[in-house]
Amino acid sequence: MAREIKAALTYAQNQELEQTHSQAAERDVDQVMSFIENFIVTYTDYFEEGKINLFAVEAHPNIRQKEAQVAFILINLTGETISEMTAKIQLEVEDFGVTFDAMDWTIPAEFLGDWEDGYAILVVDNVPMNGAPTKMSYGIGDIVMDVGEIMVRHPK
């Protein structure tokens, strides 16, 4: 894909950074931006024009909470600015007895802001999980994600 894709923070992530004013937070943001940029370079061949490209890149199980903290990279290649998104997602891993609940996942406007075409963001969310994982974490090669219908809202 010859098109340039840039890493960005969501509206809420930007607001949090502006309120924090700490070097540690700025280092964390630099790490996140670098992570997104490396992902873009590595996986560009998998991106599809005309849609939201959604990838589950890491999952960290929490057995006590019966959930996994999952990092998603989303890339807007729709040609339009998006202010809110809902998607039906189902995650799977090949690990004995580990299952994830199917979920209607919403990224509200208060968090997303105006997400422009050509930008990639990282969103971390908790996904309900059952079973006893044998790994401390799963990477992009371990996670299979089925993405159903995606619905978006555009800024007014």
Short mmCIF file of N, CA and C in Angstrom, two decimals:
data_model
loop_
_atom_site.label_atom_id
_atom_site.label_comp_id
_atom_site.label_asym_id
_atom_site.label_seq_id
_atom_site.Cartn_x
_atom_site.Cartn_y
_atom_site.Cartn_z
N MET A 1 0.86 -1.18 0.00
CA MET A 1 0.00 0.00 0.00
C MET A 1 0.90 1.24 0.00
N ALA A 2 0.71 2.09 -0.97
CA ALA A 2 1.57 3.26 -1.12
C ALA A 2 1.11 4.44 -0.28
N ARG A 3 -0.05 4.38 0.26
CA ARG A 3 -0.65 5.49 0.98
C ARG A 3 0.01 5.68 2.34
N GLU A 4 0.23 6.93 2.72
CA GLU A 4 0.83 7.21 4.02
C GLU A 4 -0.23 7.12 5.11
N ILE A 5 0.11 6.40 6.16
CA ILE A 5 -0.76 6.28 7.33
C ILE A 5 0.02 6.79 8.52
N LYS A 6 -0.62 7.64 9.31
CA LYS A 6 0.06 8.25 10.45
C LYS A 6 -0.53 7.73 11.77
N ALA A 7 0.31 7.65 12.77
CA ALA A 7 -0.12 7.28 14.12
C ALA A 7 -0.72 8.50 14.79
N ALA A 8 -1.75 8.28 15.61
CA ALA A 8 -2.41 9.38 16.31
C ALA A 8 -2.96 8.91 17.64
N LEU A 9 -3.24 9.87 18.51
CA LEU A 9 -3.95 9.61 19.75
C LEU A 9 -5.42 9.92 19.54
N THR A 10 -6.28 9.28 20.30
CA THR A 10 -7.70 9.63 20.26
C THR A 10 -7.89 10.95 21.02
N TYR A 11 -9.05 11.52 20.92
CA TYR A 11 -9.36 12.77 21.62
C TYR A 11 -9.13 12.62 23.13
N ALA A 12 -9.66 11.54 23.73
CA ALA A 12 -9.53 11.35 25.17
C ALA A 12 -8.07 11.11 25.58
N GLN A 13 -7.33 10.38 24.77
CA GLN A 13 -5.91 10.17 25.06
C GLN A 13 -5.14 11.48 25.02
N ASN A 14 -5.45 12.33 24.05
CA ASN A 14 -4.82 13.65 23.95
C ASN A 14 -5.16 14.51 25.15
N GLN A 15 -6.42 14.50 25.55
CA GLN A 15 -6.86 15.29 26.70
C GLN A 15 -6.12 14.85 27.96
N GLU A 16 -6.00 13.54 28.15
CA GLU A 16 -5.31 13.02 29.33
C GLU A 16 -3.84 13.44 29.33
N LEU A 17 -3.21 13.38 28.18
CA LEU A 17 -1.80 13.79 28.08
C LEU A 17 -1.65 15.27 28.42
N GLU A 18 -2.53 16.10 27.90
CA GLU A 18 -2.44 17.55 28.16
C GLU A 18 -2.63 17.86 29.63
N GLN A 19 -3.49 17.10 30.33
CA GLN A 19 -3.75 17.34 31.75
C GLN A 19 -2.64 16.80 32.64
N THR A 20 -1.92 15.79 32.18
CA THR A 20 -0.89 15.14 32.99
C THR A 20 0.39 15.96 33.08
N HIS A 21 0.86 16.48 31.97
CA HIS A 21 2.09 17.28 31.91
C HIS A 21 3.28 16.61 32.59
N SER A 22 3.48 15.32 32.34
CA SER A 22 4.63 14.66 32.95
C SER A 22 5.51 14.05 31.86
N GLN A 23 6.79 13.96 32.17
CA GLN A 23 7.72 13.36 31.22
C GLN A 23 7.45 11.87 31.05
N ALA A 24 7.01 11.22 32.13
CA ALA A 24 6.70 9.79 32.06
C ALA A 24 5.54 9.56 31.08
N ALA A 25 4.52 10.41 31.15
CA ALA A 25 3.38 10.28 30.24
C ALA A 25 3.81 10.52 28.80
N GLU A 26 4.68 11.49 28.60
CA GLU A 26 5.18 11.77 27.25
C GLU A 26 6.01 10.61 26.71
N ARG A 27 6.78 9.96 27.58
CA ARG A 27 7.55 8.77 27.17
C ARG A 27 6.59 7.64 26.80
N ASP A 28 5.53 7.47 27.59
CA ASP A 28 4.53 6.44 27.30
C ASP A 28 3.89 6.69 25.93
N VAL A 29 3.57 7.94 25.65
CA VAL A 29 2.97 8.29 24.37
C VAL A 29 3.96 8.03 23.24
N ASP A 30 5.22 8.38 23.45
CA ASP A 30 6.25 8.10 22.43
C ASP A 30 6.33 6.60 22.14
N GLN A 31 6.24 5.78 23.18
CA GLN A 31 6.27 4.32 23.01
C GLN A 31 5.06 3.84 22.21
N VAL A 32 3.89 4.36 22.55
CA VAL A 32 2.66 3.97 21.85
C VAL A 32 2.74 4.37 20.38
N MET A 33 3.19 5.59 20.13
CA MET A 33 3.28 6.07 18.74
C MET A 33 4.29 5.22 17.96
N SER A 34 5.40 4.89 18.58
CA SER A 34 6.40 4.05 17.94
C SER A 34 5.84 2.65 17.67
N PHE A 35 5.09 2.11 18.62
CA PHE A 35 4.45 0.80 18.46
C PHE A 35 3.51 0.82 17.25
N ILE A 36 2.68 1.85 17.17
CA ILE A 36 1.73 1.97 16.04
C ILE A 36 2.50 2.11 14.72
N GLU A 37 3.51 2.97 14.70
CA GLU A 37 4.30 3.18 13.48
C GLU A 37 4.98 1.88 13.02
N ASN A 38 5.53 1.12 13.96
CA ASN A 38 6.15 -0.17 13.61
C ASN A 38 5.11 -1.14 13.08
N PHE A 39 3.93 -1.13 13.68
CA PHE A 39 2.84 -1.99 13.20
C PHE A 39 2.48 -1.63 11.76
N ILE A 40 2.36 -0.34 11.48
CA ILE A 40 2.01 0.12 10.13
C ILE A 40 3.04 -0.39 9.12
N VAL A 41 4.31 -0.22 9.43
CA VAL A 41 5.38 -0.65 8.52
C VAL A 41 5.34 -2.16 8.31
N THR A 42 5.14 -2.90 9.38
CA THR A 42 5.19 -4.36 9.33
C THR A 42 3.98 -4.98 8.63
N TYR A 43 2.79 -4.42 8.85
CA TYR A 43 1.57 -5.07 8.38
C TYR A 43 0.85 -4.34 7.25
N THR A 44 1.49 -3.38 6.61
CA THR A 44 0.87 -2.59 5.55
C THR A 44 0.18 -3.44 4.49
N ASP A 45 0.76 -4.56 4.12
CA ASP A 45 0.19 -5.40 3.08
C ASP A 45 -1.18 -5.96 3.44
N TYR A 46 -1.54 -5.95 4.72
CA TYR A 46 -2.82 -6.49 5.17
C TYR A 46 -3.94 -5.44 5.22
N PHE A 47 -3.60 -4.18 5.02
CA PHE A 47 -4.60 -3.11 5.13
C PHE A 47 -5.45 -3.06 3.87
N GLU A 48 -6.75 -2.79 4.07
CA GLU A 48 -7.69 -2.70 2.96
C GLU A 48 -8.25 -1.29 2.86
N GLU A 49 -8.17 -0.73 1.66
CA GLU A 49 -8.74 0.60 1.40
C GLU A 49 -10.26 0.53 1.51
N GLY A 50 -10.85 1.66 1.88
CA GLY A 50 -12.30 1.78 1.91
C GLY A 50 -12.97 1.23 3.15
N LYS A 51 -12.16 0.89 4.16
CA LYS A 51 -12.76 0.35 5.37
C LYS A 51 -11.93 0.67 6.60
N ILE A 52 -12.49 0.35 7.76
CA ILE A 52 -11.75 0.43 9.01
C ILE A 52 -11.02 -0.89 9.15
N ASN A 53 -9.72 -0.83 9.30
CA ASN A 53 -8.92 -2.02 9.51
C ASN A 53 -8.71 -2.17 11.01
N LEU A 54 -9.10 -3.31 11.54
CA LEU A 54 -9.11 -3.54 12.98
C LEU A 54 -8.28 -4.79 13.30
N PHE A 55 -7.31 -4.64 14.21
CA PHE A 55 -6.42 -5.74 14.57
C PHE A 55 -6.31 -5.84 16.09
N ALA A 56 -6.42 -7.06 16.63
CA ALA A 56 -6.13 -7.31 18.04
C ALA A 56 -4.66 -7.70 18.10
N VAL A 57 -3.83 -6.86 18.71
CA VAL A 57 -2.39 -7.06 18.65
C VAL A 57 -1.78 -7.68 19.90
N GLU A 58 -2.44 -7.54 21.03
CA GLU A 58 -1.97 -8.13 22.29
C GLU A 58 -3.16 -8.39 23.19
N ALA A 59 -3.07 -9.46 23.98
CA ALA A 59 -4.09 -9.73 24.99
C ALA A 59 -3.39 -10.23 26.25
N HIS A 60 -3.74 -9.63 27.38
CA HIS A 60 -3.15 -9.99 28.67
C HIS A 60 -4.26 -10.48 29.59
N PRO A 61 -4.35 -11.82 29.77
CA PRO A 61 -5.43 -12.38 30.59
C PRO A 61 -5.32 -12.00 32.06
N ASN A 62 -6.47 -11.82 32.69
CA ASN A 62 -6.58 -11.62 34.12
C ASN A 62 -7.60 -12.65 34.61
N ILE A 63 -7.11 -13.76 35.14
CA ILE A 63 -7.99 -14.87 35.52
C ILE A 63 -8.98 -14.46 36.60
N ARG A 64 -8.52 -13.71 37.59
CA ARG A 64 -9.41 -13.29 38.69
C ARG A 64 -10.57 -12.44 38.18
N GLN A 65 -10.27 -11.55 37.26
CA GLN A 65 -11.31 -10.65 36.74
C GLN A 65 -12.12 -11.29 35.61
N LYS A 66 -11.68 -12.46 35.14
CA LYS A 66 -12.33 -13.17 34.03
C LYS A 66 -12.43 -12.28 32.80
N GLU A 67 -11.29 -11.66 32.47
CA GLU A 67 -11.23 -10.81 31.29
C GLU A 67 -9.78 -10.74 30.83
N ALA A 68 -9.61 -10.23 29.63
CA ALA A 68 -8.27 -9.99 29.11
C ALA A 68 -8.20 -8.52 28.68
N GLN A 69 -7.11 -7.89 29.01
CA GLN A 69 -6.88 -6.53 28.54
C GLN A 69 -6.28 -6.66 27.14
N VAL A 70 -7.03 -6.15 26.16
CA VAL A 70 -6.66 -6.34 24.77
C VAL A 70 -6.31 -5.00 24.13
N ALA A 71 -5.19 -4.99 23.42
CA ALA A 71 -4.76 -3.80 22.67
C ALA A 71 -5.19 -4.00 21.22
N PHE A 72 -5.93 -3.03 20.71
CA PHE A 72 -6.40 -3.04 19.33
C PHE A 72 -5.76 -1.89 18.57
N ILE A 73 -5.35 -2.14 17.34
CA ILE A 73 -4.95 -1.06 16.45
C ILE A 73 -6.04 -0.93 15.41
N LEU A 74 -6.50 0.30 15.23
CA LEU A 74 -7.55 0.62 14.26
C LEU A 74 -6.98 1.60 13.26
N ILE A 75 -7.24 1.35 12.00
CA ILE A 75 -6.74 2.22 10.93
C ILE A 75 -7.92 2.65 10.09
N ASN A 76 -8.12 3.95 9.99
CA ASN A 76 -9.23 4.50 9.22
C ASN A 76 -8.79 4.72 7.78
N LEU A 77 -9.28 3.87 6.89
CA LEU A 77 -9.02 4.02 5.46
C LEU A 77 -10.33 4.13 4.70
N THR A 78 -11.32 4.74 5.36
CA THR A 78 -12.67 4.86 4.78
C THR A 78 -12.81 6.04 3.83
N GLY A 79 -11.88 6.98 3.91
CA GLY A 79 -12.02 8.20 3.12
C GLY A 79 -12.84 9.26 3.83
N GLU A 80 -13.28 8.96 5.07
CA GLU A 80 -14.13 9.89 5.82
C GLU A 80 -13.65 10.01 7.27
N THR A 81 -14.03 11.10 7.91
CA THR A 81 -13.75 11.28 9.33
C THR A 81 -14.84 10.57 10.12
N ILE A 82 -14.44 9.89 11.19
CA ILE A 82 -15.37 9.12 12.02
C ILE A 82 -15.35 9.67 13.43
N SER A 83 -16.53 9.78 14.05
CA SER A 83 -16.60 10.29 15.42
C SER A 83 -17.04 9.23 16.43
N GLU A 84 -17.58 8.12 15.96
CA GLU A 84 -18.01 7.05 16.86
C GLU A 84 -18.04 5.75 16.08
N MET A 85 -17.76 4.65 16.75
CA MET A 85 -17.72 3.36 16.06
C MET A 85 -18.27 2.26 16.95
N THR A 86 -19.02 1.35 16.34
CA THR A 86 -19.50 0.15 17.00
C THR A 86 -19.16 -1.03 16.11
N ALA A 87 -18.65 -2.10 16.70
CA ALA A 87 -18.31 -3.30 15.93
C ALA A 87 -18.68 -4.54 16.72
N LYS A 88 -19.05 -5.57 16.01
CA LYS A 88 -19.26 -6.88 16.61
C LYS A 88 -17.95 -7.64 16.45
N ILE A 89 -17.36 -8.06 17.59
CA ILE A 89 -16.08 -8.76 17.50
C ILE A 89 -16.11 -10.05 18.32
N GLN A 90 -15.34 -11.01 17.85
CA GLN A 90 -15.15 -12.28 18.55
C GLN A 90 -13.67 -12.63 18.47
N LEU A 91 -13.05 -12.81 19.62
CA LEU A 91 -11.64 -13.18 19.68
C LEU A 91 -11.52 -14.67 19.98
N GLU A 92 -10.46 -15.27 19.44
CA GLU A 92 -10.15 -16.66 19.74
C GLU A 92 -8.64 -16.82 19.87
N VAL A 93 -8.24 -17.73 20.73
CA VAL A 93 -6.83 -18.13 20.83
C VAL A 93 -6.81 -19.65 20.92
N GLU A 94 -5.71 -20.24 20.46
CA GLU A 94 -5.56 -21.69 20.58
C GLU A 94 -4.87 -21.97 21.90
N ASP A 95 -5.67 -22.01 22.94
CA ASP A 95 -5.16 -22.30 24.28
C ASP A 95 -6.26 -23.09 24.98
N PHE A 96 -5.93 -24.22 25.47
CA PHE A 96 -6.90 -25.15 26.05
C PHE A 96 -7.92 -24.46 26.96
N GLY A 97 -9.17 -24.51 26.57
CA GLY A 97 -10.25 -24.02 27.42
C GLY A 97 -10.41 -22.51 27.50
N VAL A 98 -9.64 -21.75 26.76
CA VAL A 98 -9.77 -20.29 26.83
C VAL A 98 -10.74 -19.82 25.75
N THR A 99 -11.77 -19.12 26.18
CA THR A 99 -12.74 -18.55 25.24
C THR A 99 -13.00 -17.10 25.61
N PHE A 100 -13.37 -16.33 24.61
CA PHE A 100 -13.73 -14.93 24.81
C PHE A 100 -15.19 -14.77 24.43
N ASP A 101 -15.90 -13.94 25.18
CA ASP A 101 -17.28 -13.66 24.85
C ASP A 101 -17.33 -12.79 23.59
N ALA A 102 -18.31 -13.09 22.73
CA ALA A 102 -18.57 -12.19 21.60
C ALA A 102 -19.06 -10.88 22.20
N MET A 103 -18.72 -9.79 21.55
CA MET A 103 -19.15 -8.51 22.13
C MET A 103 -19.47 -7.47 21.08
N ASP A 104 -20.40 -6.61 21.46
CA ASP A 104 -20.68 -5.40 20.70
C ASP A 104 -19.77 -4.35 21.30
N TRP A 105 -18.77 -3.94 20.55
CA TRP A 105 -17.74 -3.05 21.06
C TRP A 105 -18.01 -1.65 20.55
N THR A 106 -18.08 -0.70 21.46
CA THR A 106 -18.36 0.68 21.10
C THR A 106 -17.21 1.58 21.53
N ILE A 107 -16.81 2.44 20.61
CA ILE A 107 -15.85 3.50 20.94
C ILE A 107 -16.64 4.80 20.79
N PRO A 108 -17.02 5.39 21.93
CA PRO A 108 -17.89 6.57 21.89
C PRO A 108 -17.17 7.84 21.41
N ALA A 109 -17.97 8.79 20.98
CA ALA A 109 -17.45 10.06 20.46
C ALA A 109 -16.59 10.78 21.49
N GLU A 110 -16.96 10.69 22.78
CA GLU A 110 -16.20 11.38 23.83
C GLU A 110 -14.77 10.85 23.91
N PHE A 111 -14.58 9.60 23.52
CA PHE A 111 -13.25 9.01 23.53
C PHE A 111 -12.55 9.20 22.19
N LEU A 112 -13.27 8.92 21.11
CA LEU A 112 -12.67 8.91 19.79
C LEU A 112 -12.38 10.31 19.25
N GLY A 113 -13.32 11.23 19.44
CA GLY A 113 -13.17 12.57 18.85
C GLY A 113 -13.39 12.49 17.35
N ASP A 114 -12.68 13.28 16.57
CA ASP A 114 -12.77 13.24 15.10
C ASP A 114 -11.57 12.47 14.57
N TRP A 115 -11.80 11.21 14.24
CA TRP A 115 -10.76 10.30 13.76
C TRP A 115 -10.71 10.39 12.24
N GLU A 116 -9.67 11.02 11.75
CA GLU A 116 -9.59 11.31 10.32
C GLU A 116 -9.07 10.12 9.53
N ASP A 117 -9.43 10.12 8.25
CA ASP A 117 -8.95 9.12 7.31
C ASP A 117 -7.42 9.16 7.26
N GLY A 118 -6.81 7.97 7.17
CA GLY A 118 -5.35 7.90 7.06
C GLY A 118 -4.63 7.88 8.39
N TYR A 119 -5.36 7.74 9.49
CA TYR A 119 -4.73 7.71 10.80
C TYR A 119 -4.99 6.39 11.51
N ALA A 120 -3.98 5.93 12.23
CA ALA A 120 -4.05 4.70 13.02
C ALA A 120 -4.03 5.06 14.49
N ILE A 121 -4.86 4.38 15.27
CA ILE A 121 -4.94 4.62 16.72
C ILE A 121 -4.80 3.30 17.45
N LEU A 122 -4.44 3.37 18.72
CA LEU A 122 -4.36 2.21 19.59
C LEU A 122 -5.40 2.39 20.69
N VAL A 123 -6.25 1.39 20.87
CA VAL A 123 -7.27 1.42 21.91
C VAL A 123 -7.11 0.15 22.74
N VAL A 124 -7.09 0.30 24.06
CA VAL A 124 -7.00 -0.84 24.96
C VAL A 124 -8.33 -0.98 25.69
N ASP A 125 -8.85 -2.22 25.70
CA ASP A 125 -10.14 -2.46 26.34
C ASP A 125 -10.13 -3.85 26.97
N ASN A 126 -11.01 -4.06 27.93
CA ASN A 126 -11.13 -5.35 28.58
C ASN A 126 -12.21 -6.17 27.87
N VAL A 127 -11.87 -7.43 27.57
CA VAL A 127 -12.78 -8.34 26.88
C VAL A 127 -13.06 -9.51 27.81
N PRO A 128 -14.35 -9.82 28.06
CA PRO A 128 -14.69 -10.95 28.92
C PRO A 128 -14.07 -12.26 28.40
N MET A 129 -13.50 -13.04 29.34
CA MET A 129 -12.77 -14.24 28.98
C MET A 129 -13.09 -15.35 29.98
N ASN A 130 -13.10 -16.59 29.51
CA ASN A 130 -13.30 -17.75 30.37
C ASN A 130 -12.17 -18.73 30.16
N GLY A 131 -11.92 -19.55 31.16
CA GLY A 131 -10.89 -20.57 31.03
C GLY A 131 -9.64 -20.21 31.82
N ALA A 132 -8.65 -21.10 31.69
CA ALA A 132 -7.38 -20.93 32.41
C ALA A 132 -6.25 -20.84 31.40
N PRO A 133 -5.84 -19.63 31.06
CA PRO A 133 -4.77 -19.46 30.07
C PRO A 133 -3.47 -20.12 30.51
N THR A 134 -2.74 -20.63 29.53
CA THR A 134 -1.42 -21.20 29.82
C THR A 134 -0.32 -20.20 29.50
N LYS A 135 -0.70 -19.04 28.99
CA LYS A 135 0.28 -17.99 28.66
C LYS A 135 -0.02 -16.73 29.45
N MET A 136 1.02 -15.96 29.71
CA MET A 136 0.86 -14.67 30.39
C MET A 136 0.26 -13.63 29.45
N SER A 137 0.54 -13.81 28.14
CA SER A 137 -0.02 -12.88 27.16
C SER A 137 -0.05 -13.56 25.81
N TYR A 138 -0.88 -13.01 24.94
CA TYR A 138 -1.00 -13.49 23.56
C TYR A 138 -0.63 -12.34 22.63
N GLY A 139 0.09 -12.66 21.57
CA GLY A 139 0.47 -11.64 20.59
C GLY A 139 -0.40 -11.75 19.35
N ILE A 140 -0.13 -10.89 18.38
CA ILE A 140 -0.94 -10.83 17.17
C ILE A 140 -0.99 -12.18 16.44
N GLY A 141 0.08 -12.96 16.52
CA GLY A 141 0.10 -14.27 15.88
C GLY A 141 -0.73 -15.32 16.59
N ASP A 142 -1.10 -15.06 17.86
CA ASP A 142 -1.91 -16.00 18.65
C ASP A 142 -3.40 -15.71 18.57
N ILE A 143 -3.75 -14.49 18.21
CA ILE A 143 -5.15 -14.04 18.32
C ILE A 143 -5.81 -14.06 16.94
N VAL A 144 -6.96 -14.71 16.89
CA VAL A 144 -7.81 -14.67 15.70
C VAL A 144 -9.00 -13.80 16.06
N MET A 145 -9.30 -12.84 15.23
CA MET A 145 -10.42 -11.95 15.51
C MET A 145 -11.38 -11.97 14.34
N ASP A 146 -12.63 -12.25 14.64
CA ASP A 146 -13.69 -12.17 13.65
C ASP A 146 -14.42 -10.85 13.88
N VAL A 147 -14.44 -10.02 12.86
CA VAL A 147 -15.10 -8.72 12.96
C VAL A 147 -16.38 -8.79 12.14
N GLY A 148 -17.49 -8.58 12.82
CA GLY A 148 -18.79 -8.55 12.15
C GLY A 148 -19.08 -7.15 11.66
N GLU A 149 -20.32 -6.79 11.73
CA GLU A 149 -20.76 -5.49 11.24
C GLU A 149 -20.10 -4.35 12.01
N ILE A 150 -19.58 -3.38 11.26
CA ILE A 150 -19.03 -2.16 11.85
C ILE A 150 -19.95 -1.01 11.46
N MET A 151 -20.38 -0.25 12.46
CA MET A 151 -21.21 0.92 12.20
C MET A 151 -20.47 2.14 12.71
N VAL A 152 -20.55 3.24 11.96
CA VAL A 152 -19.84 4.46 12.33
C VAL A 152 -20.78 5.65 12.31
N ARG A 153 -20.38 6.67 13.05
CA ARG A 153 -21.04 7.98 12.98
C ARG A 153 -19.98 8.96 12.51
N HIS A 154 -20.44 9.94 11.79
CA HIS A 154 -19.54 10.99 11.30
C HIS A 154 -19.81 12.26 12.08
N PRO A 155 -18.81 13.13 12.19
CA PRO A 155 -19.01 14.40 12.91
C PRO A 155 -20.15 15.21 12.29
N LYS A 156 -20.80 15.96 13.12
CA LYS A 156 -21.93 16.79 12.65
C LYS A 156 -21.43 18.05 11.99
#
